[in-house]
Coordinates of N, CA, C and O in Angstrom, one line a residue:
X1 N -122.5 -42.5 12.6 CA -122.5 -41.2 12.2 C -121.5 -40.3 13.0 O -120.8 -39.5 12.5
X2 N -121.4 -40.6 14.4 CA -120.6 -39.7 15.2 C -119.3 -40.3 14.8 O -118.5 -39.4 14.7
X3 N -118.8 -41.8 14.5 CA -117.6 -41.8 14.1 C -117.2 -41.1 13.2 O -116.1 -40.7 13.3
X4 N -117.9 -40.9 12.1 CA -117.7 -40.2 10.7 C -117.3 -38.3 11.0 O -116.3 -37.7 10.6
X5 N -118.5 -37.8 12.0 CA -118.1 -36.7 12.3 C -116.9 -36.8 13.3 O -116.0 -36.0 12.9
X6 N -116.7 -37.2 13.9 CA -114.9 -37.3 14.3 C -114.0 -37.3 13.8 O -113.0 -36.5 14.1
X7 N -114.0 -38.4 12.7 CA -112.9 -38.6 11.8 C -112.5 -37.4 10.8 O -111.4 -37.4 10.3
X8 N -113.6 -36.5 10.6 CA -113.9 -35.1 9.9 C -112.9 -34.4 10.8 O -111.8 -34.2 10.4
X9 N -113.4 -34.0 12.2 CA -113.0 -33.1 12.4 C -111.3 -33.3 12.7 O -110.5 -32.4 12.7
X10 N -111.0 -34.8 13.1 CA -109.6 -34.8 13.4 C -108.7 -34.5 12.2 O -107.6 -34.0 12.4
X11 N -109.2 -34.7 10.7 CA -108.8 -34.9 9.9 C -108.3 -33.0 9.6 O -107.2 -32.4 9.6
X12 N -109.9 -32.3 9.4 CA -110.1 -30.8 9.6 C -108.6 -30.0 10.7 O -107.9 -29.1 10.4
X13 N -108.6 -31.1 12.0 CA -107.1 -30.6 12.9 C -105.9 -30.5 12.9 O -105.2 -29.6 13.3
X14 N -105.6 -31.9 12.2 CA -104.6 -32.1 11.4 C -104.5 -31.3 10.0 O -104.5 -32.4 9.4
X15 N -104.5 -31.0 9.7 CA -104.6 -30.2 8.1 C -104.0 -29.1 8.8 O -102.8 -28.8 8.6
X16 N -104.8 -28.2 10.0 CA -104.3 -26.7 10.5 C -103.0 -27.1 11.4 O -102.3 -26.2 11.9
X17 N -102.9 -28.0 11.4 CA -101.9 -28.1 12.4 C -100.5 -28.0 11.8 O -99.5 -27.4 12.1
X18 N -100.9 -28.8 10.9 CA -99.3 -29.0 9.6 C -99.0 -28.1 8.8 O -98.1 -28.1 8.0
X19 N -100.0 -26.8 9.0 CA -100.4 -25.9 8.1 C -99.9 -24.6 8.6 O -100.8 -23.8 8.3
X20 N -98.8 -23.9 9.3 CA -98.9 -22.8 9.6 C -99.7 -21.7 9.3 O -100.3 -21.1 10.2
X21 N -99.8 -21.4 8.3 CA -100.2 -20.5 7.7 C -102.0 -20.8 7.8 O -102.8 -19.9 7.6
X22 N -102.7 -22.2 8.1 CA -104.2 -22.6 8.6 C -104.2 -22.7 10.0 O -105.2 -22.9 10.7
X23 N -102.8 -22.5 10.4 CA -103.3 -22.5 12.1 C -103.0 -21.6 12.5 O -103.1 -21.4 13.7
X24 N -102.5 -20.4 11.6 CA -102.4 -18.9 12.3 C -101.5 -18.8 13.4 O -101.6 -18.1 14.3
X25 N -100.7 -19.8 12.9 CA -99.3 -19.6 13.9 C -98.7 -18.4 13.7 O -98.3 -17.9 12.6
X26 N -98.7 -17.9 15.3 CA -97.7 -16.3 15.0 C -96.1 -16.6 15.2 O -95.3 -16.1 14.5
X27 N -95.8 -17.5 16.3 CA -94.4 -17.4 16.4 C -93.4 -17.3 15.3 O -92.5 -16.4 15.5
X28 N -93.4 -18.0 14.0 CA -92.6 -17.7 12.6 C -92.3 -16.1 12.3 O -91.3 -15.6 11.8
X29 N -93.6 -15.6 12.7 CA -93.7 -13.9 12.0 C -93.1 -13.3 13.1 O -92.2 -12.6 12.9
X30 N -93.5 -13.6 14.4 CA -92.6 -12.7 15.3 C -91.2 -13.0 15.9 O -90.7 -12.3 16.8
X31 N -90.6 -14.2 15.1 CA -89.9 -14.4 15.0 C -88.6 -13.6 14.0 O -87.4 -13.3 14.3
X32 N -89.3 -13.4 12.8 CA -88.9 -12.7 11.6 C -88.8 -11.5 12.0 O -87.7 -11.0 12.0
X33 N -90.1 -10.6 12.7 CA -90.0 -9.4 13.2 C -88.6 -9.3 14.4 O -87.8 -8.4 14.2
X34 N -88.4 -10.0 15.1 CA -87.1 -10.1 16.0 C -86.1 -10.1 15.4 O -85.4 -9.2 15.7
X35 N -85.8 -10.8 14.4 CA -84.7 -11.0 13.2 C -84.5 -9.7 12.4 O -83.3 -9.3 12.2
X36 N -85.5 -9.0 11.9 CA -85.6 -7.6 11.5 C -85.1 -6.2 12.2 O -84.5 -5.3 11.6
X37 N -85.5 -6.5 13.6 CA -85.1 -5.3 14.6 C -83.8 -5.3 14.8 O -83.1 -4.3 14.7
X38 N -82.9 -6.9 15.1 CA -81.9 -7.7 15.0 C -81.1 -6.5 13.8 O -80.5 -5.4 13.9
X39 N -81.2 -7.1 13.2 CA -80.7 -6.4 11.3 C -80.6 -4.9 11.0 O -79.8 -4.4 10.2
X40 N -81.4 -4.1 11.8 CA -81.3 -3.0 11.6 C -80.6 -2.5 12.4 O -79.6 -1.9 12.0
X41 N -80.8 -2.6 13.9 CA -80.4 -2.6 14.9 C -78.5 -2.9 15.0 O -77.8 -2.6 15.9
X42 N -78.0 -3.5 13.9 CA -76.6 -4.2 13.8 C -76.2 -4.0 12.0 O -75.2 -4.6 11.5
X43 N -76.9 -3.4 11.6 CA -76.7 -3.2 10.0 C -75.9 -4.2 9.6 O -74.8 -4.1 9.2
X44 N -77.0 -5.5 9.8 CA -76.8 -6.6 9.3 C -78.0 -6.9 8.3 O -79.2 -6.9 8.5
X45 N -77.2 -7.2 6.9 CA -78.3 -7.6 6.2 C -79.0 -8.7 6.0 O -80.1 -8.9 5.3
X46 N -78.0 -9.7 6.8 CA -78.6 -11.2 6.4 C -80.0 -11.4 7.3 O -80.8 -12.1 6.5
X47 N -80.4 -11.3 8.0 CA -81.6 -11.3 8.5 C -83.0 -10.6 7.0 O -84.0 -11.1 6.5
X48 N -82.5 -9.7 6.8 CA -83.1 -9.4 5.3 C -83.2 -10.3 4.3 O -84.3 -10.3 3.8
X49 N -82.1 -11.3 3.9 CA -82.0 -11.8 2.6 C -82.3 -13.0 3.4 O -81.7 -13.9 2.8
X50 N -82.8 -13.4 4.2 CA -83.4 -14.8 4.9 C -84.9 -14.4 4.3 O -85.5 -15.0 3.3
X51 N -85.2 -13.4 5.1 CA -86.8 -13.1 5.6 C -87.5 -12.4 4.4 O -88.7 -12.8 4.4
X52 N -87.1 -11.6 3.4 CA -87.8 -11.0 2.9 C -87.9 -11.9 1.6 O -87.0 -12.8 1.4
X53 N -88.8 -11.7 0.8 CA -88.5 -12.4 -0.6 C -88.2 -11.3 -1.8 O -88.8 -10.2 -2.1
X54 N -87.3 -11.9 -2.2 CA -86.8 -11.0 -3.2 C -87.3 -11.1 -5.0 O -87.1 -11.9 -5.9
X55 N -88.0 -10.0 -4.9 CA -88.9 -9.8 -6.7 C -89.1 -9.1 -6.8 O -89.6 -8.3 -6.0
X56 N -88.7 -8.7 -8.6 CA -89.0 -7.5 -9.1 C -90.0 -6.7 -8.4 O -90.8 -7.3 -7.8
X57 N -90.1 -5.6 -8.3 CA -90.9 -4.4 -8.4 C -91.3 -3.8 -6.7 O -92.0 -2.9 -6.3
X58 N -90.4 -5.1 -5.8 CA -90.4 -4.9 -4.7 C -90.2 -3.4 -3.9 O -89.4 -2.6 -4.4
X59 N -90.7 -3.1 -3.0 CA -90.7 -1.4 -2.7 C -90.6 -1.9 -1.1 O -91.1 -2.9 -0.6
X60 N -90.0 -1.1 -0.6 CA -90.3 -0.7 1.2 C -90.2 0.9 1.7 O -89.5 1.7 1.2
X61 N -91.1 1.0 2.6 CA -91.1 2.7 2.8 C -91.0 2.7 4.1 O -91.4 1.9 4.9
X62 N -90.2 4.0 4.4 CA -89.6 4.3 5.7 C -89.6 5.9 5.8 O -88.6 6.5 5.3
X63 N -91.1 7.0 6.7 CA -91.0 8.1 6.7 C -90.8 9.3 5.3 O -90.3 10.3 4.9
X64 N -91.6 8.1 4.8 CA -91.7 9.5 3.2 C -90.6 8.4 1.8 O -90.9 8.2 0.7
X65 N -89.4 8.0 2.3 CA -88.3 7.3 1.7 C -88.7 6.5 1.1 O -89.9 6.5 0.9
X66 N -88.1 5.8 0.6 CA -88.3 4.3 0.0 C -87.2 3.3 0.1 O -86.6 3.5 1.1
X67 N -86.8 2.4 -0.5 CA -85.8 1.3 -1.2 C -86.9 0.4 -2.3 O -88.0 -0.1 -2.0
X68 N -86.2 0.4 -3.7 CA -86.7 -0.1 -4.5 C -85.9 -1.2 -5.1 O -85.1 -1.0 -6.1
X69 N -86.2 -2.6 -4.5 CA -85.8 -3.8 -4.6 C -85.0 -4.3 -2.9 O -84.8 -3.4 -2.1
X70 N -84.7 -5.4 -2.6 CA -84.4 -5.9 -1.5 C -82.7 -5.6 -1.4 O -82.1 -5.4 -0.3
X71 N -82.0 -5.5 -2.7 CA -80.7 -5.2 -2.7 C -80.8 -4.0 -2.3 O -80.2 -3.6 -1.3
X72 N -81.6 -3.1 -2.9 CA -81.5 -1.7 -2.8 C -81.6 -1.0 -1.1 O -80.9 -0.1 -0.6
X73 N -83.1 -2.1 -0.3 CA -82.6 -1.9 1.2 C -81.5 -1.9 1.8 O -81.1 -1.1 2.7
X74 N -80.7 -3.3 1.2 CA -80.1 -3.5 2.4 C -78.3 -2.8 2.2 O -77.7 -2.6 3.2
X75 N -77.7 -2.5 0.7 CA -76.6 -2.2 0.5 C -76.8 -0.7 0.8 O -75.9 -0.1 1.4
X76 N -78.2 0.1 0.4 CA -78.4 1.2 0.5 C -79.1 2.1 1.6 O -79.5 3.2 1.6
X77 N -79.0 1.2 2.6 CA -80.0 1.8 4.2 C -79.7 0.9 5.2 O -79.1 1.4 6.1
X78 N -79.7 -0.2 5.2 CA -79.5 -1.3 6.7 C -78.0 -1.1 6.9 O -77.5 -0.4 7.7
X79 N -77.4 -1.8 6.2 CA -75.7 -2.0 6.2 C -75.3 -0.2 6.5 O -75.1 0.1 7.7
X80 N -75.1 1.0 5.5 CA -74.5 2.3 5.6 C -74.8 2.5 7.1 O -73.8 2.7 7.8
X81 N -76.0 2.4 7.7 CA -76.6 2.8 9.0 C -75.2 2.5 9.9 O -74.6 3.5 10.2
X82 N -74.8 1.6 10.2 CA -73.9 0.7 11.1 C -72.8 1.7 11.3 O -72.4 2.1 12.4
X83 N -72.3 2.1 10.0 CA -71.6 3.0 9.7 C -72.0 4.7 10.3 O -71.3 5.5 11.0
X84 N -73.3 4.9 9.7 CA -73.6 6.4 9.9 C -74.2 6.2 11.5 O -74.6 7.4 11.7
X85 N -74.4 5.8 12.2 CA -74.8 5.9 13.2 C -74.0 5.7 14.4 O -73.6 4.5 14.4
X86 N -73.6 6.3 15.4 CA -72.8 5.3 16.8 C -73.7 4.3 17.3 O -73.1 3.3 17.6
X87 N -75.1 4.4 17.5 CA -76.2 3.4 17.8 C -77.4 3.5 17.4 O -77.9 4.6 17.3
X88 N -78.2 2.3 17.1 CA -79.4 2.5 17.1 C -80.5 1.5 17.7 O -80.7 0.4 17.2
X89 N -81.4 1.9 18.7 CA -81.6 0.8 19.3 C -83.3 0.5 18.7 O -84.1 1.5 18.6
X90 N -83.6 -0.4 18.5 CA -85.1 0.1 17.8 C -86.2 -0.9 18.6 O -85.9 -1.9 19.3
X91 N -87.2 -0.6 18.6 CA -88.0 -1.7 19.6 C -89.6 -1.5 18.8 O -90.2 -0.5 18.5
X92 N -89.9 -3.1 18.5 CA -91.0 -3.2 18.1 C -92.2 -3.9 19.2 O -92.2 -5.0 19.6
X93 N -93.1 -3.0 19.4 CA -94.1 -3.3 20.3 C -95.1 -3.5 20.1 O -95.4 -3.4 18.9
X94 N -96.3 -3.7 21.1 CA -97.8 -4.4 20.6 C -98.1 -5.1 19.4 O -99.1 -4.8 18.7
X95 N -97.2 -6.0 19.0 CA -97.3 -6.7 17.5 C -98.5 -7.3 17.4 O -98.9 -8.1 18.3
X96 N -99.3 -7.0 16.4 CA -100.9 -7.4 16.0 C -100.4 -8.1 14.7 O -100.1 -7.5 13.7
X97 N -100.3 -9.5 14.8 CA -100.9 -10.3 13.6 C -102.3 -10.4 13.1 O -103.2 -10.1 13.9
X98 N -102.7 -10.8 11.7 CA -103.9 -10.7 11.2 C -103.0 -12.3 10.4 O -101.8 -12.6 10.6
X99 N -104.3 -13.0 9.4 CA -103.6 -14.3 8.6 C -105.2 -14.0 7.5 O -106.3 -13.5 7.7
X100 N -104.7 -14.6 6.5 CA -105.9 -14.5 5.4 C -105.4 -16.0 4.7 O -104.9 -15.7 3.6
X101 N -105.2 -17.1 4.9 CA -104.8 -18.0 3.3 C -103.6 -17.8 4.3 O -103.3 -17.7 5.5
X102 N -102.9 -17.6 2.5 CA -101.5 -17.7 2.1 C -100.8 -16.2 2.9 O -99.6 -16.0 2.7
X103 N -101.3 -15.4 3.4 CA -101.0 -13.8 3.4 C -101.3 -13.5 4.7 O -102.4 -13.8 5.2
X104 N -100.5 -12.8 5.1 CA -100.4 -12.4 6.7 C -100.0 -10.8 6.8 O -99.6 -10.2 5.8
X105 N -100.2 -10.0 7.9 CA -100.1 -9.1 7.7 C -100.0 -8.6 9.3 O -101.0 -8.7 10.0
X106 N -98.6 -8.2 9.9 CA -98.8 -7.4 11.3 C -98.6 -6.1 11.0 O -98.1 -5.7 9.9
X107 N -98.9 -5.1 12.2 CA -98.8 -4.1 12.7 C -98.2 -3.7 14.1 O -98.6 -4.1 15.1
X108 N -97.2 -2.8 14.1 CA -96.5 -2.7 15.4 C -96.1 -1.3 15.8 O -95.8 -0.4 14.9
X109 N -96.1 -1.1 17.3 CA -95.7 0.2 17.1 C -94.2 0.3 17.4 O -93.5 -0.7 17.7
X110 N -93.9 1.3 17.4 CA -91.8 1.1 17.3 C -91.6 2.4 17.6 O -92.3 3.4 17.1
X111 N -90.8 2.5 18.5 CA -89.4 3.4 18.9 C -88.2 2.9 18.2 O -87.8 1.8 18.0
X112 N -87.7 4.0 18.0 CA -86.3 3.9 17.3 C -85.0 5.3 18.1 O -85.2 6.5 18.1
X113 N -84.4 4.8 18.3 CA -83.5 6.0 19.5 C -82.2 5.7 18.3 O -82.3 4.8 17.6
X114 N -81.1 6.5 18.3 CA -80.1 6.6 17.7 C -79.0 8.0 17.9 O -79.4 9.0 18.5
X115 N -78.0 7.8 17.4 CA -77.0 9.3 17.5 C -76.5 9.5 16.4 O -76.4 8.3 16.1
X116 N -76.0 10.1 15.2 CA -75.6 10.3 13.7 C -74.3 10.3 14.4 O -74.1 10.6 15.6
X117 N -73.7 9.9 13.5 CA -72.1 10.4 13.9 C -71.1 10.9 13.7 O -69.9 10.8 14.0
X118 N -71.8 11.6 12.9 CA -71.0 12.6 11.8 C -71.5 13.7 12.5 O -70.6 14.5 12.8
X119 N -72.9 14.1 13.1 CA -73.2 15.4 13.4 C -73.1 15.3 15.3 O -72.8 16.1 16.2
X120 N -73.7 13.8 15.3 CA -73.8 13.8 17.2 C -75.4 14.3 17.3 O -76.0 14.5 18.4
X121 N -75.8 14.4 16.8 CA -77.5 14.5 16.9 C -78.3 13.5 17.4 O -78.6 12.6 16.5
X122 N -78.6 13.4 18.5 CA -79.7 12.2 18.9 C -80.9 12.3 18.8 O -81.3 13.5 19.1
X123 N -82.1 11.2 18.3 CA -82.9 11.4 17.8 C -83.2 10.6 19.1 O -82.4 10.3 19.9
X124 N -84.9 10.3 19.1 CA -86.0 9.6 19.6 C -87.1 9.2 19.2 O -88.0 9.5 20.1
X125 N -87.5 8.7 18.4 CA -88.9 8.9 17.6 C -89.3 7.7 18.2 O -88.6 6.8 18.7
X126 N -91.0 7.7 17.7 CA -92.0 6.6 17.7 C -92.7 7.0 16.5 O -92.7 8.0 15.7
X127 N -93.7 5.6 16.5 CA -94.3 5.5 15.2 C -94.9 3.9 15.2 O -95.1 3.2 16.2
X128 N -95.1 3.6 13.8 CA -96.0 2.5 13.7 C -95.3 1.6 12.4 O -94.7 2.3 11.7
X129 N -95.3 0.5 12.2 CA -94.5 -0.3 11.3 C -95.7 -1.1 10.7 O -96.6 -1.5 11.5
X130 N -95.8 -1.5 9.1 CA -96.6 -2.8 9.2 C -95.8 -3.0 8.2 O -95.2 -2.2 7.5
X131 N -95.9 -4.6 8.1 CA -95.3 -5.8 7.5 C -95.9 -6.6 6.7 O -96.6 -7.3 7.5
X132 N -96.2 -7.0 5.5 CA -96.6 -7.8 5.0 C -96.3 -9.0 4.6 O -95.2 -9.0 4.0
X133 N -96.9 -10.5 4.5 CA -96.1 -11.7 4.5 C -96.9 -12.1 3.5 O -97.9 -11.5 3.2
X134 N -95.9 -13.8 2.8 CA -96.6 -14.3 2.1 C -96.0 -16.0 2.2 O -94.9 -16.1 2.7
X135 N -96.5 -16.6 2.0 CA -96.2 -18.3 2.4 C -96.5 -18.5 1.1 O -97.5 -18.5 0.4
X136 N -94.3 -18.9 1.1 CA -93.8 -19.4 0.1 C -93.2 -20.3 0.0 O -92.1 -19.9 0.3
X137 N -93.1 -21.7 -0.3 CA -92.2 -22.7 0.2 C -92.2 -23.5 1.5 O -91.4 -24.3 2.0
X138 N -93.0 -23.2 1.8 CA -93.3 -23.7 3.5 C -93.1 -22.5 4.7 O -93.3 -22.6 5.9
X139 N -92.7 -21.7 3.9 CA -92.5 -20.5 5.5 C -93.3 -19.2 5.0 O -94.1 -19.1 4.1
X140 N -92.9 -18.5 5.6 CA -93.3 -16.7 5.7 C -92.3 -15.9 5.0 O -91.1 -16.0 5.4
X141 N -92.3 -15.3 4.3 CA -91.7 -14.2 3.7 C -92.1 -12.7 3.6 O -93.2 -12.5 3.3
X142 N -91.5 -11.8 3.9 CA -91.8 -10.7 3.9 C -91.7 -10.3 2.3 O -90.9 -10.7 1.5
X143 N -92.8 -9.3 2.2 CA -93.4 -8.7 0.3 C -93.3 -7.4 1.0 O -92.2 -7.0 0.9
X144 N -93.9 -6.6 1.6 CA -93.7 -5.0 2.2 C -93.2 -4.9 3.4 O -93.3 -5.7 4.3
X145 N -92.7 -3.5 3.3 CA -92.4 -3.0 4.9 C -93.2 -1.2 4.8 O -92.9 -0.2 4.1
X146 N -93.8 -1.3 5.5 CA -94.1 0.6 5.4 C -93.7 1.3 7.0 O -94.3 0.9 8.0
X147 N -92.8 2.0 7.2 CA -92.4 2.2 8.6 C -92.7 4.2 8.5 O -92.4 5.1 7.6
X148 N -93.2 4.4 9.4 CA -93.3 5.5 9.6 C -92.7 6.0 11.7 O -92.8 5.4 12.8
X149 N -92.3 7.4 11.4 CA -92.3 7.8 12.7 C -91.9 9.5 13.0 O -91.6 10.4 12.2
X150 N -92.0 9.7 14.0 CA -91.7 11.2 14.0 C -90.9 11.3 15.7 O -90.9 10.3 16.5
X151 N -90.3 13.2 16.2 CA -90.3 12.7 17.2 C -90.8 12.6 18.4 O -91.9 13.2 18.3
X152 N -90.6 12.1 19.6 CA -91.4 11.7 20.7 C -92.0 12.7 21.0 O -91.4 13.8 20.8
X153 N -93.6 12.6 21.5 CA -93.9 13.9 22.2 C -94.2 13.8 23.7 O -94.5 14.8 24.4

């Protein structure tokens, strides 16, 4: 009998182990989150068209805004930024993963500092980011982004 329950549970170990998404591995996601800050931070979009998954009816929100579809972030907000900005330095902190299944979900808080450079106005804000994943293919994909912030007080 104790052999039997052994064999269960190694079996039960192995399954989570091969399983990111049953062993609630974070490194993948905060990984992606690094790659994200990366991307914005350098109005680069390819960190986007890696990480996020791209389908219809896709939405991301940023301070009231939106982008509607993955092309629409990144030709119409990540990349222009590089341009409209002299810098922007953005920092994601206390990242809280959660895992359900197939679906993951962090929360982070973020500073974002920057200068326009058309006007020379420097900003400073903080705020809170959450991310939504989904395991597709063997990895993590990002399905939402909701970013909010205001400035520092």
């Amino acid at each position: 009998m104790d052999k039997i329950r052994l064999m269960v549970a190694s079996l039960a170990l192995a399954v989570c182990i091969s399983n990111p998404a049953l062993a609630e591995n974070e490194k993948p996601i905060r990984e992606i989150i690094a790659a994200i800050e990366y991307g914005w931070e350098n109005g680069d979009g390819e960190p986007f068209s890696r990480h996020f998954l791209n389908y219809e009816g896709a939405r991301y929100f940023e301070s009231g805004g939106g982008n509607e579809g993955l092309e629409d972030l990144i030709v119409n907000h990540v990349e222009p930024e590089k341009e409209a900005l002299e810098y922007l330095e953005l920092d994601f902190s206390n990242v809280v993963i959660h895992f359900e299944k197939d679906f993951a979900w962090a929360t982070a808080d973020t500073e974002v500092k920057g200068k326009v450079r058309s006007s020379g106005r420097e900003f400073d804000n903080t705020g809170r980011q959450t991310f939504l994943f989904r395991w597709v293919d063997d990895s993590w994909m990002v399905v939402h982004t909701h970013s909010s912030s205001r400035a520092r007080r």
